[in-house]
Amino acid sequence: MTDTHEAEASILARMPRARVQEEPLDRAIGRILAEPVVAERDQPPFDRVTMDGIAIAFADWSAGKRLFSIAGTQAAGAAPLAIDHAGQCIEVMTGAMLPAGADTVIPVERVKRQGGQAEVDGDAAVAERQFVHPRGSDRKQGAVLLEPGTRIGPTEMAVLASAGYARVMLAEPPRIAVISTGDELVDVAEPVEPFQIRSSNERAIEASLAGHGLATVTRVRLADDERLMLEEIGRLHAQHDALILSGGVSMGQFDYVPAVLERLGVELVFHKIRQRPGRPMGFGVTAQGKPVFALPGNPVSALVCLTRYVVPALARSLGRKPPPPERAVLTADVELGSDLTYFVPVRLVTTERGVVEAEPHQTNTSGDFITLVGTDGFVELPRGRRRYMKGEAVRLFRW
């Protein structure tokens, strides 16, 4: 069997690089950036007023001037006005360009208007360049604003729009066939016999991949028929960039997946990992370089393996920058029964001191997916120990 770290490294080393395509900005939400984004001009592009009030030359204030003649009103989005003579001011609005000849803004709350003049309160504190956001003080023209591998969310969309990127180069999410196998499975809308169960794994897998913005998914259910599986998996392989299979990967009489993958020419990289749940997981690569993930059929095992191995691998394929590992503190002792790495579902609580605590929620079996409701993810407890103690910080994986 393979250790968890070896399985992870083997998968990441064999993931192909995703295709790149140019898309309109409207289609970039949640996608992975495939090019650096640079500032088209200084940010801000001009000396920007940050407070409604009047703009003056600080030299006039230093000379004792407190009553200014109003030379005009400068609105945001309007061409700049100018102070032509000593003792003048211009009324300015937040976001406007600082008028030429002015270098200081006095808030409107400290100013009284008297006809065409503005009088500043005698006790107002005024500093040179106050309430002015200097040109280029955020970023200079040509500076890199976003790196390739960044997932595009609200702040990234704001940056792209402000930099003039009406079209952007994005990693193309792979087309993935998610295949559940088993005669016992029926769809959610079908009648169910007492000896059958409703199929849920392919929908849970699709929800995870969609939530992470990693793939477009085709869901398929196949009966335990080796000939049918050989034909259908071969067809799906030809039409997709990767395959995720759920079920049929153990050593039972009807576990046909390993034999079918072998007949399809899949190079088996590993089969079985020293972990619980999810020990039967396998991974291989086709002759065309397409990854094949063979997940266990038990729902908890399938979700754990998906989160631990498949999600990071697909993110790497898209060029996404890996996040720093998360850790959480156990709120209770956890006993391990075998010399395996254990993945234990947890609920997270953040203390008043900012410590993330993980409350273990063990499932009854690896088929007890209902217990996962309300959990935030799982912690990884590496093999080699039989007990992890309350208060220990351990690796956290969020669903």
Short mmCIF file of C-alpha atoms in Angstrom, two decimals:
data_model
loop_
_atom_site.label_atom_id
_atom_site.label_comp_id
_atom_site.label_asym_id
_atom_site.label_seq_id
_atom_site.Cartn_x
_atom_site.Cartn_y
_atom_site.Cartn_z
CA MET A 1 0.00 0.00 0.00
CA THR A 2 0.94 3.63 -0.52
CA ASP A 3 1.33 6.25 2.21
CA THR A 4 -0.77 9.39 2.01
CA HIS A 5 2.10 11.73 1.20
CA GLU A 6 3.34 9.36 -1.52
CA ALA A 7 -0.14 9.16 -3.03
CA GLU A 8 -0.44 12.94 -3.07
CA ALA A 9 2.97 13.42 -4.68
CA SER A 10 2.32 10.73 -7.29
CA ILE A 11 -0.94 12.35 -8.34
CA LEU A 12 0.40 15.91 -8.49
CA ALA A 13 3.42 14.83 -10.55
CA ARG A 14 1.16 13.38 -13.25
CA MET A 15 -1.52 16.04 -13.59
CA PRO A 16 -1.61 17.62 -17.05
CA ARG A 17 -1.68 21.38 -17.48
CA ALA A 18 -5.12 22.77 -18.32
CA ARG A 19 -5.78 24.47 -21.61
CA VAL A 20 -5.88 28.27 -21.67
CA GLN A 21 -8.48 30.38 -23.44
CA GLU A 22 -9.35 34.07 -23.76
CA GLU A 23 -12.79 34.90 -22.38
CA PRO A 24 -14.94 38.03 -21.86
CA LEU A 25 -14.61 39.45 -18.37
CA ASP A 26 -18.23 38.51 -17.61
CA ARG A 27 -17.24 34.82 -17.78
CA ALA A 28 -14.26 35.12 -15.47
CA ILE A 29 -16.04 34.85 -12.11
CA GLY A 30 -14.69 31.90 -10.12
CA ARG A 31 -12.17 30.98 -12.83
CA ILE A 32 -8.38 30.73 -12.58
CA LEU A 33 -6.29 33.51 -14.09
CA ALA A 34 -3.75 32.35 -16.70
CA GLU A 35 -1.86 35.60 -17.29
CA PRO A 36 -0.41 38.42 -15.20
CA VAL A 37 -2.65 41.46 -14.91
CA VAL A 38 -0.78 44.78 -15.01
CA ALA A 39 -1.87 48.33 -14.24
CA GLU A 40 -2.75 50.21 -17.45
CA ARG A 41 -1.96 53.51 -15.68
CA ASP A 42 -1.02 54.84 -12.27
CA GLN A 43 -3.43 54.00 -9.44
CA PRO A 44 -4.94 56.36 -8.61
CA PRO A 45 -4.42 57.93 -12.05
CA PHE A 46 -4.45 61.46 -10.63
CA ASP A 47 -4.19 63.26 -7.28
CA ARG A 48 -7.60 62.27 -5.93
CA VAL A 49 -9.70 64.23 -3.46
CA THR A 50 -10.86 62.04 -0.55
CA MET A 51 -13.22 64.48 1.22
CA ASP A 52 -15.92 66.96 0.20
CA GLY A 53 -14.71 70.48 0.95
CA ILE A 54 -12.48 73.13 -0.59
CA ALA A 55 -9.10 72.76 -2.26
CA ILE A 56 -6.51 75.41 -1.46
CA ALA A 57 -2.82 76.12 -1.83
CA PHE A 58 -1.24 75.29 1.52
CA ALA A 59 1.06 78.29 1.10
CA ASP A 60 -1.99 80.54 1.48
CA TRP A 61 -2.92 78.80 4.73
CA SER A 62 0.63 79.14 6.03
CA ALA A 63 0.49 82.83 5.24
CA GLY A 64 -2.54 83.17 7.54
CA LYS A 65 -5.30 83.15 4.94
CA ARG A 66 -8.68 81.95 6.32
CA LEU A 67 -11.13 83.55 3.89
CA PHE A 68 -10.94 82.27 0.31
CA SER A 69 -12.70 83.36 -2.84
CA ILE A 70 -14.46 80.44 -4.59
CA ALA A 71 -13.19 80.09 -8.18
CA GLY A 72 -15.43 77.16 -9.15
CA THR A 73 -16.69 73.70 -8.25
CA GLN A 74 -14.78 70.54 -9.14
CA ALA A 75 -16.99 67.42 -9.45
CA ALA A 76 -15.82 63.83 -9.72
CA GLY A 77 -15.45 62.83 -13.36
CA ALA A 78 -15.05 66.41 -14.59
CA ALA A 79 -12.00 67.94 -16.21
CA PRO A 80 -9.78 69.68 -13.65
CA LEU A 81 -10.14 73.35 -12.81
CA ALA A 82 -7.26 75.50 -11.61
CA ILE A 83 -6.43 78.07 -8.95
CA ASP A 84 -5.10 81.10 -10.79
CA HIS A 85 -4.46 83.54 -7.96
CA ALA A 86 -3.44 83.56 -4.32
CA GLY A 87 -6.36 83.40 -1.93
CA GLN A 88 -8.58 81.37 -4.22
CA CYS A 89 -10.17 78.00 -3.51
CA ILE A 90 -12.23 75.52 -5.47
CA GLU A 91 -15.09 73.52 -4.04
CA VAL A 92 -14.30 69.82 -4.51
CA MET A 93 -16.21 66.57 -4.22
CA THR A 94 -14.92 63.19 -3.02
CA GLY A 95 -13.30 61.34 -5.93
CA ALA A 96 -12.61 64.46 -7.96
CA MET A 97 -9.24 65.31 -9.48
CA LEU A 98 -7.32 67.77 -7.33
CA PRO A 99 -7.45 71.17 -9.10
CA ALA A 100 -4.25 72.51 -10.55
CA GLY A 101 -2.48 74.88 -8.16
CA ALA A 102 -4.09 73.26 -5.09
CA ASP A 103 -2.37 70.81 -2.80
CA THR A 104 -4.59 70.59 0.30
CA VAL A 105 -8.26 69.86 1.03
CA ILE A 106 -10.23 71.28 3.97
CA PRO A 107 -13.39 69.28 4.87
CA VAL A 108 -16.73 70.95 4.23
CA GLU A 109 -17.59 70.59 7.94
CA ARG A 110 -14.88 73.16 8.79
CA VAL A 111 -15.98 75.69 6.13
CA LYS A 112 -18.72 78.33 6.09
CA ARG A 113 -19.81 79.65 2.71
CA GLN A 114 -20.60 83.35 2.47
CA GLY A 115 -21.76 84.14 -1.04
CA GLY A 116 -18.76 83.69 -3.30
CA GLN A 117 -16.37 83.17 -0.41
CA ALA A 118 -15.49 80.30 1.91
CA GLU A 119 -14.37 80.97 5.49
CA VAL A 120 -12.46 78.27 7.35
CA ASP A 121 -13.03 77.78 11.09
CA GLY A 122 -10.29 79.50 13.05
CA ASP A 123 -9.53 76.38 15.09
CA ALA A 124 -9.40 74.01 12.10
CA ALA A 125 -6.30 71.83 11.98
CA VAL A 126 -4.91 71.84 8.44
CA ALA A 127 -1.90 69.90 7.20
CA GLU A 128 -0.27 70.08 3.80
CA ARG A 129 -1.57 67.42 1.34
CA GLN A 130 -4.33 66.32 3.72
CA PHE A 131 -7.27 64.45 2.18
CA VAL A 132 -5.35 63.95 -1.05
CA HIS A 133 -4.75 60.42 -2.39
CA PRO A 134 -1.53 60.93 -4.39
CA ARG A 135 -1.26 59.76 -7.98
CA GLY A 136 0.46 56.37 -8.26
CA SER A 137 0.59 55.85 -4.49
CA ASP A 138 -1.27 52.51 -4.78
CA ARG A 139 0.43 51.11 -7.90
CA LYS A 140 2.50 52.51 -10.74
CA GLN A 141 1.64 51.96 -14.40
CA GLY A 142 2.85 48.51 -15.50
CA ALA A 143 2.93 47.05 -11.98
CA VAL A 144 1.66 43.49 -11.66
CA LEU A 145 -1.73 43.57 -9.92
CA LEU A 146 -2.70 39.88 -10.14
CA GLU A 147 -0.51 36.83 -10.67
CA PRO A 148 -1.38 33.81 -12.83
CA GLY A 149 -3.02 31.11 -10.72
CA THR A 150 -5.30 33.54 -8.88
CA ARG A 151 -8.94 32.52 -8.53
CA ILE A 152 -11.16 35.41 -9.57
CA GLY A 153 -13.55 36.63 -6.90
CA PRO A 154 -15.05 40.05 -6.09
CA THR A 155 -11.80 41.90 -5.38
CA GLU A 156 -10.07 40.36 -8.39
CA MET A 157 -12.99 41.37 -10.64
CA ALA A 158 -12.65 44.94 -9.39
CA VAL A 159 -8.94 44.91 -10.23
CA LEU A 160 -9.52 43.44 -13.71
CA ALA A 161 -12.20 46.00 -14.52
CA SER A 162 -10.14 48.92 -13.22
CA ALA A 163 -7.15 47.78 -15.30
CA GLY A 164 -9.19 47.69 -18.51
CA TYR A 165 -9.26 43.91 -19.01
CA ALA A 166 -12.45 43.49 -21.05
CA ARG A 167 -11.08 40.07 -22.04
CA VAL A 168 -8.80 37.88 -19.97
CA MET A 169 -6.79 34.68 -20.37
CA LEU A 170 -8.23 31.91 -18.17
CA ALA A 171 -7.48 28.29 -17.44
CA GLU A 172 -10.18 26.14 -19.03
CA PRO A 173 -11.88 23.88 -16.46
CA PRO A 174 -11.44 20.23 -17.47
CA ARG A 175 -14.38 18.15 -18.61
CA ILE A 176 -14.75 15.37 -16.07
CA ALA A 177 -16.95 12.30 -16.19
CA VAL A 178 -18.05 11.28 -12.69
CA ILE A 179 -19.05 7.62 -12.82
CA SER A 180 -20.82 5.73 -10.03
CA THR A 181 -20.92 1.95 -10.37
CA GLY A 182 -23.12 -0.62 -8.69
CA ASP A 183 -26.30 -2.63 -9.32
CA GLU A 184 -27.65 -1.37 -5.99
CA LEU A 185 -27.79 2.27 -7.12
CA VAL A 186 -30.91 4.05 -8.34
CA ASP A 187 -31.36 7.71 -9.22
CA VAL A 188 -33.12 10.17 -6.92
CA ALA A 189 -36.28 10.20 -9.06
CA GLU A 190 -36.57 6.43 -9.59
CA PRO A 191 -38.57 3.93 -7.52
CA VAL A 192 -36.32 2.21 -4.97
CA GLU A 193 -36.55 -1.43 -3.91
CA PRO A 194 -35.80 -2.56 -0.34
CA PHE A 195 -32.46 -4.00 -1.50
CA GLN A 196 -31.39 -0.83 -3.34
CA ILE A 197 -30.03 2.59 -2.34
CA ARG A 198 -30.28 5.97 -3.96
CA SER A 199 -27.12 7.09 -5.71
CA SER A 200 -25.58 10.16 -4.06
CA ASN A 201 -21.82 10.07 -4.64
CA GLU A 202 -21.82 11.50 -8.15
CA ARG A 203 -23.96 14.43 -7.03
CA ALA A 204 -21.77 15.12 -3.99
CA ILE A 205 -18.66 14.97 -6.18
CA GLU A 206 -20.21 17.33 -8.72
CA ALA A 207 -21.20 19.76 -5.94
CA SER A 208 -17.65 19.80 -4.59
CA LEU A 209 -16.01 20.37 -7.97
CA ALA A 210 -18.53 23.07 -8.90
CA GLY A 211 -18.13 24.77 -5.53
CA HIS A 212 -14.37 24.92 -6.01
CA GLY A 213 -14.76 26.10 -9.63
CA LEU A 214 -12.61 23.22 -10.87
CA ALA A 215 -14.49 21.39 -13.62
CA THR A 216 -17.52 20.87 -15.78
CA VAL A 217 -19.07 17.54 -14.85
CA THR A 218 -20.98 14.78 -16.61
CA ARG A 219 -22.69 12.40 -14.17
CA VAL A 220 -23.05 8.72 -15.14
CA ARG A 221 -24.26 5.58 -13.33
CA LEU A 222 -23.19 2.14 -14.52
CA ALA A 223 -24.34 -1.31 -13.49
CA ASP A 224 -21.90 -4.01 -12.40
CA ASP A 225 -21.48 -5.34 -15.93
CA GLU A 226 -17.88 -5.68 -17.06
CA ARG A 227 -18.68 -5.51 -20.80
CA LEU A 228 -20.89 -2.44 -20.36
CA MET A 229 -18.35 -0.76 -18.12
CA LEU A 230 -15.58 -1.38 -20.63
CA GLU A 231 -17.62 0.16 -23.44
CA GLU A 232 -19.00 3.13 -21.51
CA ILE A 233 -15.83 4.06 -19.65
CA GLY A 234 -13.93 3.91 -22.92
CA ARG A 235 -16.44 6.24 -24.55
CA LEU A 236 -16.39 8.67 -21.62
CA HIS A 237 -12.60 8.66 -21.62
CA ALA A 238 -12.58 9.74 -25.26
CA GLN A 239 -14.99 12.63 -24.57
CA HIS A 240 -13.52 13.98 -21.33
CA ASP A 241 -10.25 15.23 -19.86
CA ALA A 242 -10.38 13.10 -16.70
CA LEU A 243 -12.44 10.36 -15.09
CA ILE A 244 -13.57 10.04 -11.49
CA LEU A 245 -15.03 6.64 -10.64
CA SER A 246 -16.85 5.83 -7.44
CA GLY A 247 -17.31 2.22 -6.36
CA GLY A 248 -16.09 -1.12 -7.64
CA VAL A 249 -12.45 -0.53 -6.66
CA SER A 250 -12.10 -3.10 -3.86
CA MET A 251 -11.53 -6.86 -4.22
CA GLY A 252 -15.12 -8.12 -4.26
CA GLN A 253 -16.50 -10.50 -6.86
CA PHE A 254 -18.26 -7.64 -8.67
CA ASP A 255 -15.54 -5.01 -8.29
CA TYR A 256 -14.72 -4.75 -11.98
CA VAL A 257 -13.16 -1.30 -12.10
CA PRO A 258 -9.46 -2.30 -11.73
CA ALA A 259 -9.76 -4.95 -14.48
CA VAL A 260 -11.68 -2.61 -16.78
CA LEU A 261 -9.10 0.16 -16.37
CA GLU A 262 -6.30 -2.31 -17.11
CA ARG A 263 -8.03 -3.42 -20.32
CA LEU A 264 -8.42 0.24 -21.33
CA GLY A 265 -4.66 0.68 -21.04
CA VAL A 266 -4.66 2.77 -17.90
CA GLU A 267 -1.26 2.82 -16.18
CA LEU A 268 -2.04 2.12 -12.54
CA VAL A 269 0.14 4.41 -10.43
CA PHE A 270 -1.16 3.06 -7.11
CA HIS A 271 -4.06 1.11 -5.66
CA LYS A 272 -4.79 1.33 -1.93
CA ILE A 273 -3.53 3.92 0.53
CA ARG A 274 -2.60 3.43 4.18
CA GLN A 275 -5.53 5.46 5.45
CA ARG A 276 -9.00 5.26 6.91
CA PRO A 277 -11.46 5.91 5.43
CA GLY A 278 -10.67 5.49 1.74
CA ARG A 279 -8.05 2.75 1.74
CA PRO A 280 -9.16 1.19 -1.61
CA MET A 281 -8.56 4.39 -3.62
CA GLY A 282 -6.60 4.02 -6.84
CA PHE A 283 -5.10 6.41 -9.37
CA GLY A 284 -3.86 5.93 -12.90
CA VAL A 285 -3.10 7.68 -16.16
CA THR A 286 -4.28 6.70 -19.63
CA ALA A 287 -2.03 6.45 -22.66
CA GLN A 288 -3.32 9.90 -23.65
CA GLY A 289 -2.13 11.35 -20.33
CA LYS A 290 -5.63 11.71 -18.83
CA PRO A 291 -5.88 11.14 -15.07
CA VAL A 292 -8.24 8.50 -13.70
CA PHE A 293 -9.29 8.67 -10.04
CA ALA A 294 -10.88 5.49 -8.66
CA LEU A 295 -12.63 6.40 -5.42
CA PRO A 296 -14.29 3.99 -2.98
CA GLY A 297 -18.04 3.62 -3.17
CA ASN A 298 -18.75 4.36 0.49
CA PRO A 299 -19.88 8.01 0.60
CA VAL A 300 -17.64 9.18 3.45
CA SER A 301 -14.61 7.51 1.85
CA ALA A 302 -15.42 9.03 -1.53
CA LEU A 303 -15.77 12.58 -0.15
CA VAL A 304 -12.63 12.33 1.95
CA CYS A 305 -10.54 11.06 -0.97
CA LEU A 306 -12.03 13.68 -3.28
CA THR A 307 -11.17 16.50 -0.86
CA ARG A 308 -7.75 15.17 0.12
CA TYR A 309 -6.43 14.24 -3.33
CA VAL A 310 -8.67 15.14 -6.28
CA VAL A 311 -9.51 18.76 -5.46
CA PRO A 312 -5.84 19.79 -4.90
CA ALA A 313 -4.79 17.90 -8.04
CA LEU A 314 -7.33 19.63 -10.25
CA ALA A 315 -6.43 22.99 -8.73
CA ARG A 316 -2.77 22.30 -9.56
CA SER A 317 -3.74 21.36 -13.11
CA LEU A 318 -5.47 24.73 -13.52
CA GLY A 319 -2.35 26.49 -12.28
CA ARG A 320 -4.01 27.66 -9.08
CA LYS A 321 -1.60 28.75 -6.38
CA PRO A 322 -1.86 26.28 -3.48
CA PRO A 323 -3.11 27.83 -0.24
CA PRO A 324 -0.92 27.47 2.86
CA PRO A 325 -1.76 24.36 4.92
CA GLU A 326 -4.37 24.95 7.62
CA ARG A 327 -4.14 23.60 11.13
CA ALA A 328 -6.67 23.34 13.92
CA VAL A 329 -6.51 22.37 17.59
CA LEU A 330 -8.28 19.20 18.70
CA THR A 331 -10.94 19.64 21.38
CA ALA A 332 -10.78 15.98 22.46
CA ASP A 333 -8.46 12.97 22.43
CA VAL A 334 -8.74 10.72 19.36
CA GLU A 335 -7.85 7.02 19.57
CA LEU A 336 -6.62 5.28 16.41
CA GLY A 337 -7.30 1.57 15.99
CA SER A 338 -4.73 0.62 13.34
CA ASP A 339 -1.40 1.76 11.94
CA LEU A 340 -3.09 3.91 9.32
CA THR A 341 -3.49 7.63 8.67
CA TYR A 342 -6.93 8.62 9.92
CA PHE A 343 -9.18 11.31 8.52
CA VAL A 344 -11.64 12.47 11.18
CA PRO A 345 -14.59 14.78 10.37
CA VAL A 346 -14.70 17.90 12.53
CA ARG A 347 -16.77 20.93 13.33
CA LEU A 348 -14.80 24.14 13.67
CA VAL A 349 -15.09 26.82 16.33
CA THR A 350 -12.95 29.94 16.59
CA THR A 351 -12.23 31.01 20.15
CA GLU A 352 -12.18 34.61 21.38
CA ARG A 353 -8.39 34.45 21.13
CA GLY A 354 -8.64 33.55 17.44
CA VAL A 355 -7.69 29.87 17.81
CA VAL A 356 -9.44 27.50 15.39
CA GLU A 357 -10.62 24.45 17.30
CA ALA A 358 -11.68 21.14 15.70
CA GLU A 359 -14.38 19.12 17.43
CA PRO A 360 -14.20 15.47 16.23
CA HIS A 361 -17.41 13.96 14.82
CA GLN A 362 -16.69 10.32 14.07
CA THR A 363 -19.04 8.58 11.65
CA ASN A 364 -20.53 5.19 12.51
CA THR A 365 -19.10 3.69 9.31
CA SER A 366 -17.72 5.02 6.04
CA GLY A 367 -21.27 4.79 4.73
CA ASP A 368 -22.61 7.19 7.38
CA PHE A 369 -22.54 10.34 5.27
CA ILE A 370 -25.44 11.91 7.18
CA THR A 371 -23.11 12.55 10.15
CA LEU A 372 -21.04 14.77 7.84
CA VAL A 373 -23.85 17.33 7.77
CA GLY A 374 -22.75 20.30 9.85
CA THR A 375 -19.07 19.38 9.75
CA ASP A 376 -16.62 21.77 8.12
CA GLY A 377 -14.06 19.27 6.92
CA PHE A 378 -11.71 16.73 8.47
CA VAL A 379 -8.35 16.59 10.21
CA GLU A 380 -5.52 14.32 9.13
CA LEU A 381 -3.91 12.21 11.87
CA PRO A 382 -0.76 10.60 10.40
CA ARG A 383 0.03 6.95 11.04
CA GLY A 384 2.67 5.93 13.55
CA ARG A 385 0.72 6.89 16.65
CA ARG A 386 -2.29 5.38 18.41
CA ARG A 387 -3.55 8.54 20.13
CA TYR A 388 -3.76 12.24 19.38
CA MET A 389 -4.34 14.43 22.41
CA LYS A 390 -6.70 17.29 23.10
CA GLY A 391 -4.90 20.57 22.42
CA GLU A 392 -2.70 19.23 19.60
CA ALA A 393 -2.59 21.19 16.35
CA VAL A 394 -3.25 18.97 13.33
CA ARG A 395 -3.68 19.43 9.58
CA LEU A 396 -7.14 20.56 8.50
CA PHE A 397 -8.90 20.00 5.19
CA ARG A 398 -12.17 21.87 4.56
CA TRP A 399 -14.90 20.31 2.48
#
